mmCIF file of C-alpha atoms in Angstrom:
data_model
loop_
_atom_site.group_PDB
_atom_site.id
_atom_site.type_symbol
_atom_site.label_atom_id
_atom_site.label_comp_id
_atom_site.label_asym_id
_atom_site.label_seq_id
_atom_site.Cartn_x
_atom_site.Cartn_y
_atom_site.Cartn_z
ATOM 1 C CA UNK A 1 59.093 59.327 -106.857
ATOM 2 C CA UNK A 2 62.534 60.620 -107.813
ATOM 3 C CA UNK A 3 63.894 63.317 -105.494
ATOM 4 C CA UNK A 4 67.414 63.816 -106.834
ATOM 5 C CA UNK A 5 69.965 62.280 -109.180
ATOM 6 C CA UNK A 6 72.991 62.849 -106.899
ATOM 7 C CA UNK A 7 74.968 59.717 -106.173
ATOM 8 C CA UNK A 8 75.122 59.762 -102.355
ATOM 9 C CA UNK A 9 74.613 56.262 -100.923
ATOM 10 C CA UNK A 10 72.992 57.026 -97.574
ATOM 11 C CA UNK A 11 69.747 58.680 -96.497
ATOM 12 C CA UNK A 12 67.991 59.539 -93.246
ATOM 13 C CA UNK A 13 64.582 60.921 -92.328
ATOM 14 C CA UNK A 14 63.981 63.308 -89.433
ATOM 15 C CA UNK A 15 62.584 66.769 -88.659
ATOM 16 C CA UNK A 16 65.471 69.066 -89.585
ATOM 17 C CA UNK A 17 63.790 72.433 -88.993
ATOM 18 C CA UNK A 18 61.525 71.507 -86.047
ATOM 19 C CA UNK A 19 58.269 72.140 -87.929
ATOM 20 C CA UNK A 20 56.964 68.662 -86.974
ATOM 21 C CA UNK A 21 57.147 67.496 -90.607
ATOM 22 C CA UNK A 22 59.676 64.805 -91.580
ATOM 23 C CA UNK A 23 62.468 65.902 -93.901
ATOM 24 C CA UNK A 24 64.915 63.829 -95.948
ATOM 25 C CA UNK A 25 68.684 64.159 -95.578
ATOM 26 C CA UNK A 26 71.150 62.638 -98.044
ATOM 27 C CA UNK A 27 74.778 63.580 -98.545
ATOM 28 C CA UNK A 28 75.268 67.303 -99.099
ATOM 29 C CA UNK A 29 71.573 68.228 -98.938
ATOM 30 C CA UNK A 30 68.337 68.063 -97.011
ATOM 31 C CA UNK A 31 64.930 68.113 -98.666
ATOM 32 C CA UNK A 32 62.076 69.870 -96.921
ATOM 33 C CA UNK A 33 58.868 67.944 -96.306
ATOM 34 C CA UNK A 34 56.136 67.337 -97.110
ATOM 35 C CA UNK A 35 56.844 67.813 -100.839
ATOM 36 C CA UNK A 36 60.650 67.303 -100.809
ATOM 37 C CA UNK A 37 61.173 69.715 -103.676
ATOM 38 C CA UNK A 38 62.920 72.495 -101.696
ATOM 39 C CA UNK A 39 66.585 71.581 -101.280
ATOM 40 C CA UNK A 40 68.953 73.032 -98.671
ATOM 41 C CA UNK A 41 72.680 72.564 -98.126
ATOM 42 C CA UNK A 42 74.194 70.485 -95.331
ATOM 43 C CA UNK A 43 77.855 70.270 -96.213
ATOM 44 C CA UNK A 44 79.491 68.268 -98.939
ATOM 45 C CA UNK A 45 81.414 65.114 -98.097
ATOM 46 C CA UNK A 46 84.637 64.487 -99.979
ATOM 47 C CA UNK A 47 84.519 62.551 -103.216
ATOM 48 C CA UNK A 48 86.825 59.665 -104.120
ATOM 49 C CA UNK A 49 86.171 58.457 -107.661
ATOM 50 C CA UNK A 50 82.575 57.190 -107.762
ATOM 51 C CA UNK A 51 82.195 57.393 -103.974
ATOM 52 C CA UNK A 52 81.104 60.209 -101.724
ATOM 53 C CA UNK A 53 82.695 59.452 -98.339
ATOM 54 C CA UNK A 54 79.386 59.529 -96.467
ATOM 55 C CA UNK A 55 78.245 56.035 -95.502
ATOM 56 C CA UNK A 56 75.523 56.598 -92.897
ATOM 57 C CA UNK A 57 72.909 59.176 -91.897
ATOM 58 C CA UNK A 58 72.072 58.604 -88.240
ATOM 59 C CA UNK A 59 69.871 61.266 -86.584
ATOM 60 C CA UNK A 60 70.787 62.224 -83.016
ATOM 61 C CA UNK A 61 70.766 65.462 -81.033
ATOM 62 C CA UNK A 62 74.442 65.228 -80.163
ATOM 63 C CA UNK A 63 74.934 68.588 -78.415
ATOM 64 C CA UNK A 64 71.576 68.850 -76.668
ATOM 65 C CA UNK A 65 70.417 72.062 -78.358
ATOM 66 C CA UNK A 66 67.040 70.657 -79.414
ATOM 67 C CA UNK A 67 68.023 70.251 -83.064
ATOM 68 C CA UNK A 68 68.724 66.873 -84.619
ATOM 69 C CA UNK A 69 72.248 66.371 -85.941
ATOM 70 C CA UNK A 70 73.724 63.666 -88.196
ATOM 71 C CA UNK A 71 76.307 60.999 -87.451
ATOM 72 C CA UNK A 72 78.278 59.682 -90.397
ATOM 73 C CA UNK A 73 81.658 58.365 -91.412
ATOM 74 C CA UNK A 74 83.444 56.963 -94.415
ATOM 75 C CA UNK A 75 85.864 54.453 -95.810
ATOM 76 C CA UNK A 76 88.410 56.897 -97.149
ATOM 77 C CA UNK A 77 88.513 59.475 -94.362
ATOM 78 C CA UNK A 78 88.718 56.731 -91.716
ATOM 79 C CA UNK A 79 86.856 58.800 -89.145
ATOM 80 C CA UNK A 80 83.503 58.921 -87.383
ATOM 81 C CA UNK A 81 81.956 62.394 -87.438
ATOM 82 C CA UNK A 82 78.859 64.327 -86.475
ATOM 83 C CA UNK A 83 77.402 67.176 -88.501
ATOM 84 C CA UNK A 84 75.872 69.927 -86.406
ATOM 85 C CA UNK A 85 72.429 71.177 -87.380
ATOM 86 C CA UNK A 86 72.770 74.993 -87.236
ATOM 87 C CA UNK A 87 69.050 75.714 -87.382
ATOM 88 C CA UNK A 88 69.625 78.072 -90.311
ATOM 89 C CA UNK A 89 70.692 78.110 -93.953
ATOM 90 C CA UNK A 90 74.351 77.964 -92.965
ATOM 91 C CA UNK A 91 76.487 74.928 -93.768
ATOM 92 C CA UNK A 92 76.514 72.305 -91.020
ATOM 93 C CA UNK A 93 79.775 72.340 -89.001
ATOM 94 C CA UNK A 94 81.554 68.987 -88.933
ATOM 95 C CA UNK A 95 83.016 67.527 -85.728
ATOM 96 C CA UNK A 96 85.256 64.507 -85.360
ATOM 97 C CA UNK A 97 84.171 61.816 -82.913
ATOM 98 C CA UNK A 98 87.109 59.459 -83.469
ATOM 99 C CA UNK A 99 89.719 58.188 -85.891
ATOM 100 C CA UNK A 100 88.367 54.690 -86.473
ATOM 101 C CA UNK A 101 89.935 53.174 -89.559
ATOM 102 C CA UNK A 102 87.947 52.630 -92.747
ATOM 103 C CA UNK A 103 84.193 52.563 -92.069
ATOM 104 C CA UNK A 104 82.038 50.364 -94.318
ATOM 105 C CA UNK A 105 78.935 51.940 -92.773
ATOM 106 C CA UNK A 106 77.680 52.825 -89.286
ATOM 107 C CA UNK A 107 74.665 51.656 -87.330
ATOM 108 C CA UNK A 108 72.996 52.758 -84.081
ATOM 109 C CA UNK A 109 71.338 50.628 -81.407
ATOM 110 C CA UNK A 110 70.365 51.175 -77.786
ATOM 111 C CA UNK A 111 72.930 48.787 -76.346
ATOM 112 C CA UNK A 112 72.182 49.302 -72.646
ATOM 113 C CA UNK A 113 68.433 50.018 -72.846
ATOM 114 C CA UNK A 114 68.628 53.541 -71.448
ATOM 115 C CA UNK A 115 66.683 55.112 -74.326
ATOM 116 C CA UNK A 116 69.718 56.697 -76.029
ATOM 117 C CA UNK A 117 71.266 55.211 -79.157
ATOM 118 C CA UNK A 118 74.866 54.085 -79.166
ATOM 119 C CA UNK A 119 76.926 54.368 -82.350
ATOM 120 C CA UNK A 120 78.781 51.397 -83.866
ATOM 121 C CA UNK A 121 80.796 51.754 -87.072
ATOM 122 C CA UNK A 122 81.583 48.586 -89.013
ATOM 123 C CA UNK A 123 85.335 48.845 -89.481
ATOM 124 C CA UNK A 124 86.368 45.578 -91.190
ATOM 125 C CA UNK A 125 90.093 46.207 -90.797
ATOM 126 C CA UNK A 126 89.983 47.454 -87.203
ATOM 127 C CA UNK A 127 88.483 46.825 -83.770
ATOM 128 C CA UNK A 128 84.779 46.765 -82.977
ATOM 129 C CA UNK A 129 84.111 49.841 -80.843
ATOM 130 C CA UNK A 130 80.894 51.255 -79.382
ATOM 131 C CA UNK A 131 80.669 55.049 -79.087
ATOM 132 C CA UNK A 132 78.428 56.259 -76.280
ATOM 133 C CA UNK A 133 77.081 59.803 -76.089
ATOM 134 C CA UNK A 134 78.043 61.583 -72.859
ATOM 135 C CA UNK A 135 74.914 63.205 -71.447
ATOM 136 C CA UNK A 136 74.399 66.267 -69.316
ATOM 137 C CA UNK A 137 71.758 65.372 -66.780
ATOM 138 C CA UNK A 138 69.443 62.535 -67.742
ATOM 139 C CA UNK A 139 68.985 63.001 -71.469
ATOM 140 C CA UNK A 140 70.757 66.076 -72.881
ATOM 141 C CA UNK A 141 73.685 65.397 -75.176
ATOM 142 C CA UNK A 142 77.041 66.994 -74.407
ATOM 143 C CA UNK A 143 78.553 66.825 -77.900
ATOM 144 C CA UNK A 144 81.138 64.274 -76.752
ATOM 145 C CA UNK A 145 81.401 60.484 -76.769
ATOM 146 C CA UNK A 146 83.205 57.754 -74.869
ATOM 147 C CA UNK A 147 84.701 54.797 -76.756
ATOM 148 C CA UNK A 148 84.287 51.198 -75.599
ATOM 149 C CA UNK A 149 86.345 48.551 -77.400
ATOM 150 C CA UNK A 150 84.399 45.289 -77.652
ATOM 151 C CA UNK A 151 86.619 43.041 -79.754
ATOM 152 C CA UNK A 152 89.507 42.944 -82.200
ATOM 153 C CA UNK A 153 89.292 43.003 -85.997
ATOM 154 C CA UNK A 154 85.623 42.447 -86.763
ATOM 155 C CA UNK A 155 85.357 41.924 -90.538
ATOM 156 C CA UNK A 156 82.502 42.836 -92.893
ATOM 157 C CA UNK A 157 79.070 42.507 -91.291
ATOM 158 C CA UNK A 158 77.327 43.729 -88.146
ATOM 159 C CA UNK A 159 74.055 43.093 -86.338
ATOM 160 C CA UNK A 160 72.402 43.488 -82.944
ATOM 161 C CA UNK A 161 69.747 41.475 -81.143
ATOM 162 C CA UNK A 162 69.085 38.918 -78.417
ATOM 163 C CA UNK A 163 70.676 35.703 -79.707
ATOM 164 C CA UNK A 164 70.439 33.554 -76.578
ATOM 165 C CA UNK A 165 67.144 34.747 -75.083
ATOM 166 C CA UNK A 166 68.556 36.322 -71.919
ATOM 167 C CA UNK A 167 66.901 39.683 -72.575
ATOM 168 C CA UNK A 168 70.111 41.486 -73.518
ATOM 169 C CA UNK A 169 71.098 42.589 -77.011
ATOM 170 C CA UNK A 170 74.112 40.756 -78.406
ATOM 171 C CA UNK A 171 76.375 41.828 -81.270
ATOM 172 C CA UNK A 172 76.728 39.741 -84.419
ATOM 173 C CA UNK A 173 79.788 39.946 -86.663
ATOM 174 C CA UNK A 174 80.697 38.001 -89.787
ATOM 175 C CA UNK A 175 82.326 35.083 -87.959
ATOM 176 C CA UNK A 176 80.321 34.762 -84.743
ATOM 177 C CA UNK A 177 78.383 36.576 -82.058
ATOM 178 C CA UNK A 178 79.376 38.439 -78.901
ATOM 179 C CA UNK A 179 77.284 37.724 -75.819
ATOM 180 C CA UNK A 180 76.321 40.903 -73.985
ATOM 181 C CA UNK A 181 77.355 41.053 -70.323
ATOM 182 C CA UNK A 182 75.236 42.538 -67.550
ATOM 183 C CA UNK A 183 77.311 45.725 -67.731
ATOM 184 C CA UNK A 184 77.992 46.206 -71.456
ATOM 185 C CA UNK A 185 80.396 49.134 -71.036
ATOM 186 C CA UNK A 186 82.388 47.645 -68.154
ATOM 187 C CA UNK A 187 82.472 43.866 -68.551
ATOM 188 C CA UNK A 188 83.879 41.681 -71.335
ATOM 189 C CA UNK A 189 81.711 40.366 -74.171
ATOM 190 C CA UNK A 190 82.095 36.602 -74.716
ATOM 191 C CA UNK A 191 82.776 35.661 -78.336
ATOM 192 C CA UNK A 192 81.095 32.588 -79.855
ATOM 193 C CA UNK A 193 82.625 31.644 -83.248
ATOM 194 C CA UNK A 194 79.536 29.769 -84.440
ATOM 195 C CA UNK A 195 79.674 30.609 -88.162
ATOM 196 C CA UNK A 196 81.422 32.491 -90.951
ATOM 197 C CA UNK A 197 79.186 34.588 -93.188
ATOM 198 C CA UNK A 198 81.908 36.087 -95.395
ATOM 199 C CA UNK A 199 81.267 39.675 -96.515
ATOM 200 C CA UNK A 200 77.983 39.861 -94.652
ATOM 201 C CA UNK A 201 75.319 42.546 -94.822
ATOM 202 C CA UNK A 202 75.125 45.528 -92.521
ATOM 203 C CA UNK A 203 72.953 44.950 -90.694
ATOM 204 C CA UNK A 204 72.665 41.232 -90.062
ATOM 205 C CA UNK A 205 69.067 40.933 -88.843
ATOM 206 C CA UNK A 206 68.073 39.093 -85.660
ATOM 207 C CA UNK A 207 64.516 37.807 -86.156
ATOM 208 C CA UNK A 208 62.537 34.771 -84.977
ATOM 209 C CA UNK A 209 61.624 33.832 -88.545
ATOM 210 C CA UNK A 210 59.797 30.533 -87.873
ATOM 211 C CA UNK A 211 58.329 31.598 -84.521
ATOM 212 C CA UNK A 212 59.810 28.735 -82.503
ATOM 213 C CA UNK A 213 60.932 31.027 -79.681
ATOM 214 C CA UNK A 214 64.549 31.209 -80.872
ATOM 215 C CA UNK A 215 65.898 34.196 -82.749
ATOM 216 C CA UNK A 216 67.351 33.425 -86.168
ATOM 217 C CA UNK A 217 69.722 35.436 -88.368
ATOM 218 C CA UNK A 218 69.040 36.920 -91.795
ATOM 219 C CA UNK A 219 72.199 37.594 -93.780
ATOM 220 C CA UNK A 220 72.803 39.076 -97.217
ATOM 221 C CA UNK A 221 76.026 38.759 -99.129
ATOM 222 C CA UNK A 222 77.157 42.360 -99.511
ATOM 223 C CA UNK A 223 79.690 41.694 -102.258
ATOM 224 C CA UNK A 224 78.559 38.393 -103.754
ATOM 225 C CA UNK A 225 75.419 36.399 -104.590
ATOM 226 C CA UNK A 226 73.076 35.203 -101.884
ATOM 227 C CA UNK A 227 70.471 36.084 -99.281
ATOM 228 C CA UNK A 228 69.852 33.495 -96.544
ATOM 229 C CA UNK A 229 68.386 32.915 -93.129
ATOM 230 C CA UNK A 230 70.078 30.814 -90.497
ATOM 231 C CA UNK A 231 67.756 28.861 -88.239
ATOM 232 C CA UNK A 232 68.898 28.694 -84.637
ATOM 233 C CA UNK A 233 68.636 25.345 -82.888
ATOM 234 C CA UNK A 234 69.499 24.525 -79.280
ATOM 235 C CA UNK A 235 69.900 20.966 -77.961
ATOM 236 C CA UNK A 236 70.349 21.744 -74.269
ATOM 237 C CA UNK A 237 74.053 20.969 -73.991
ATOM 238 C CA UNK A 238 76.700 23.499 -73.002
ATOM 239 C CA UNK A 239 77.733 24.177 -76.584
ATOM 240 C CA UNK A 240 74.547 22.967 -78.177
ATOM 241 C CA UNK A 241 73.707 25.961 -80.369
ATOM 242 C CA UNK A 242 73.694 25.397 -84.139
ATOM 243 C CA UNK A 243 72.666 27.318 -87.231
ATOM 244 C CA UNK A 244 70.949 25.738 -90.250
ATOM 245 C CA UNK A 245 71.203 27.690 -93.504
ATOM 246 C CA UNK A 246 68.073 28.265 -95.619
ATOM 247 C CA UNK A 247 68.225 30.108 -98.922
ATOM 248 C CA UNK A 248 65.951 33.113 -99.512
ATOM 249 C CA UNK A 249 67.301 34.428 -102.834
ATOM 250 C CA UNK A 250 70.436 32.903 -104.395
ATOM 251 C CA UNK A 251 69.935 34.618 -107.749
ATOM 252 C CA UNK A 252 70.777 38.206 -106.861
ATOM 253 C CA UNK A 253 73.899 39.807 -105.463
ATOM 254 C CA UNK A 254 75.104 42.689 -103.299
ATOM 255 C CA UNK A 255 72.470 42.570 -100.579
ATOM 256 C CA UNK A 256 74.455 45.134 -98.601
ATOM 257 C CA UNK A 257 71.711 46.486 -96.356
ATOM 258 C CA UNK A 258 68.522 44.913 -94.962
ATOM 259 C CA UNK A 259 65.535 46.056 -92.929
ATOM 260 C CA UNK A 260 62.653 44.213 -91.238
ATOM 261 C CA UNK A 261 59.243 45.817 -90.681
ATOM 262 C CA UNK A 262 55.521 45.293 -91.236
ATOM 263 C CA UNK A 263 54.901 46.796 -94.678
ATOM 264 C CA UNK A 264 51.375 45.527 -95.333
ATOM 265 C CA UNK A 265 49.742 45.991 -91.921
ATOM 266 C CA UNK A 266 49.097 42.316 -91.181
ATOM 267 C CA UNK A 267 51.075 42.404 -87.948
ATOM 268 C CA UNK A 268 53.934 40.359 -89.385
ATOM 269 C CA UNK A 269 57.312 41.655 -90.466
ATOM 270 C CA UNK A 270 58.659 41.611 -93.993
ATOM 271 C CA UNK A 271 62.274 41.624 -95.160
ATOM 272 C CA UNK A 272 63.155 44.657 -97.305
ATOM 273 C CA UNK A 273 66.396 44.754 -99.273
ATOM 274 C CA UNK A 274 67.812 44.963 -102.787
ATOM 275 C CA UNK A 275 70.915 45.010 -104.909
ATOM 276 C CA UNK A 276 73.329 47.834 -104.188
ATOM 277 C CA UNK A 277 74.063 49.719 -107.394
ATOM 278 C CA UNK A 278 77.741 49.651 -108.431
ATOM 279 C CA UNK A 279 79.180 48.338 -105.209
ATOM 280 C CA UNK A 280 82.960 48.310 -105.700
ATOM 281 C CA UNK A 281 82.374 50.265 -108.917
ATOM 282 C CA UNK A 282 80.568 47.330 -110.507
ATOM 283 C CA UNK A 283 83.382 44.783 -110.121
ATOM 284 C CA UNK A 284 81.634 42.497 -107.587
ATOM 285 C CA UNK A 285 80.032 39.237 -108.767
ATOM 286 C CA UNK A 286 76.741 40.259 -110.357
ATOM 287 C CA UNK A 287 77.940 43.815 -110.756
ATOM 288 C CA UNK A 288 76.468 44.071 -114.243
ATOM 289 C CA UNK A 289 73.154 42.407 -113.348
ATOM 290 C CA UNK A 290 69.904 44.373 -113.256
ATOM 291 C CA UNK A 291 69.264 46.307 -110.055
ATOM 292 C CA UNK A 292 66.226 46.072 -107.843
ATOM 293 C CA UNK A 293 64.486 46.617 -104.532
ATOM 294 C CA UNK A 294 62.367 43.800 -103.108
ATOM 295 C CA UNK A 295 60.451 42.649 -100.099
ATOM 296 C CA UNK A 296 60.233 39.043 -98.970
ATOM 297 C CA UNK A 297 57.248 37.697 -97.062
ATOM 298 C CA UNK A 298 57.398 34.664 -94.794
ATOM 299 C CA UNK A 299 54.525 32.240 -95.501
ATOM 300 C CA UNK A 300 55.184 29.852 -92.628
ATOM 301 C CA UNK A 301 57.570 27.655 -94.584
ATOM 302 C CA UNK A 302 59.628 29.905 -96.843
ATOM 303 C CA UNK A 303 59.977 33.452 -98.157
ATOM 304 C CA UNK A 304 58.139 34.671 -101.242
ATOM 305 C CA UNK A 305 59.589 37.576 -103.202
ATOM 306 C CA UNK A 306 57.740 40.735 -104.240
ATOM 307 C CA UNK A 307 59.300 43.312 -106.563
ATOM 308 C CA UNK A 308 59.214 47.008 -105.675
ATOM 309 C CA UNK A 309 61.567 48.100 -108.467
ATOM 310 C CA UNK A 310 63.624 46.178 -111.035
ATOM 311 C CA UNK A 311 65.456 46.913 -114.270
ATOM 312 C CA UNK A 312 68.407 48.522 -115.962
ATOM 313 C CA UNK A 313 69.874 51.824 -114.800
ATOM 314 C CA UNK A 314 67.247 54.530 -115.240
ATOM 315 C CA UNK A 315 64.351 52.060 -115.076
ATOM 316 C CA UNK A 316 65.045 49.989 -111.989
ATOM 317 C CA UNK A 317 66.347 51.339 -108.680
ATOM 318 C CA UNK A 318 69.064 49.775 -106.575
ATOM 319 C CA UNK A 319 69.918 50.330 -102.948
ATOM 320 C CA UNK A 320 72.779 52.314 -101.555
ATOM 321 C CA UNK A 321 74.463 51.456 -98.304
ATOM 322 C CA UNK A 322 71.897 52.857 -95.850
ATOM 323 C CA UNK A 323 68.168 53.350 -96.537
ATOM 324 C CA UNK A 324 65.215 54.398 -94.407
ATOM 325 C CA UNK A 325 61.700 53.185 -93.632
ATOM 326 C CA UNK A 326 59.424 56.005 -92.473
ATOM 327 C CA UNK A 327 55.755 56.990 -92.668
ATOM 328 C CA UNK A 328 56.164 60.273 -94.553
ATOM 329 C CA UNK A 329 52.459 60.993 -95.072
ATOM 330 C CA UNK A 330 50.853 59.934 -91.782
ATOM 331 C CA UNK A 331 49.065 57.076 -93.540
ATOM 332 C CA UNK A 332 50.103 54.487 -90.969
ATOM 333 C CA UNK A 333 52.230 52.779 -93.627
ATOM 334 C CA UNK A 334 56.012 52.896 -93.752
ATOM 335 C CA UNK A 335 57.402 54.254 -96.997
ATOM 336 C CA UNK A 336 60.824 53.320 -98.378
ATOM 337 C CA UNK A 337 63.363 56.097 -98.919
ATOM 338 C CA UNK A 338 66.411 54.914 -100.864
ATOM 339 C CA UNK A 339 69.594 56.677 -101.914
ATOM 340 C CA UNK A 340 72.408 55.302 -104.046
ATOM 341 C CA UNK A 341 74.680 56.030 -106.958
ATOM 342 C CA UNK A 342 71.545 55.830 -109.116
ATOM 343 C CA UNK A 343 69.723 58.631 -107.277
ATOM 344 C CA UNK A 344 67.441 59.399 -104.337
ATOM 345 C CA UNK A 345 63.869 58.055 -104.450
ATOM 346 C CA UNK A 346 60.750 57.666 -102.337
ATOM 347 C CA UNK A 347 58.611 54.556 -102.788
ATOM 348 C CA UNK A 348 55.270 55.393 -101.224
ATOM 349 C CA UNK A 349 53.637 52.381 -99.600
ATOM 350 C CA UNK A 350 50.268 51.506 -101.171
ATOM 351 C CA UNK A 351 49.955 48.006 -99.695
ATOM 352 C CA UNK A 352 47.042 48.764 -97.321
#
């Protein structure tokens, strides 16, 4: 179902107007559920050529007023921002969180397990920094953040998950992983340069693919051909961790963003991704190839590919830089909501 033809590359789903019905937010607009035909203004990000400088849509009540706000940022503006939900038809005021350097996209994870998301922009040319919401009392946001520098220049690619099985979430970057300390905002994160994934996807997924008790990594090439999983092996020695590459899909390019969830209700996760439409204005390897959205199902030995959408512009749908999985209808199935330079769409899940 096509919602809009605007070329924003990020989308989020949350209850904007507190009517207990999920709404869709993308770029300069939000679309009121359940029909998503009524469009309301947010505020318009700046445009640079083909790009709107709006590379994430993370929902979070930043100022503790009971309304969900948006966290975003961009490559050109080089800043992390939050857009304040006014609870009315007014434009959403924009507040700067930090000057960060160019942001490829931003992700949010609960780093310390306290129930509140932390914000992590992927800034390939600058340091890896976690932004933590300052709370008033136990859970009310204050509208302000603290910054915690984790490492130096981090490159293209970012993930989060328990790599070494110690129960703490580690950070994965393009050329290694950072082991989480007991106190993630006070102690140093140990860097392990185990691999080099090049211009890796955001996120890099941490999943025990083959169910051997060790978490593996699923990595797309964001600006080249290739989608792979890296099997973790441990031999018991001090430095005995290795990663064996297995191809999932070598024939498509620009797997910029990935998600993992149970789409078909069998209790097992599927990999959802696709080709980003006109990444780098179509100049990447495979830039002129057909676009598509796919899911890949693990059969115990390898991944099999299922097509959700595929074709030329106007027939097939590509991904943007940040898409959403959300049960919009209360069916118990997660639908796929995808923005991009080729429009904003909902793919309703009919797999059950």
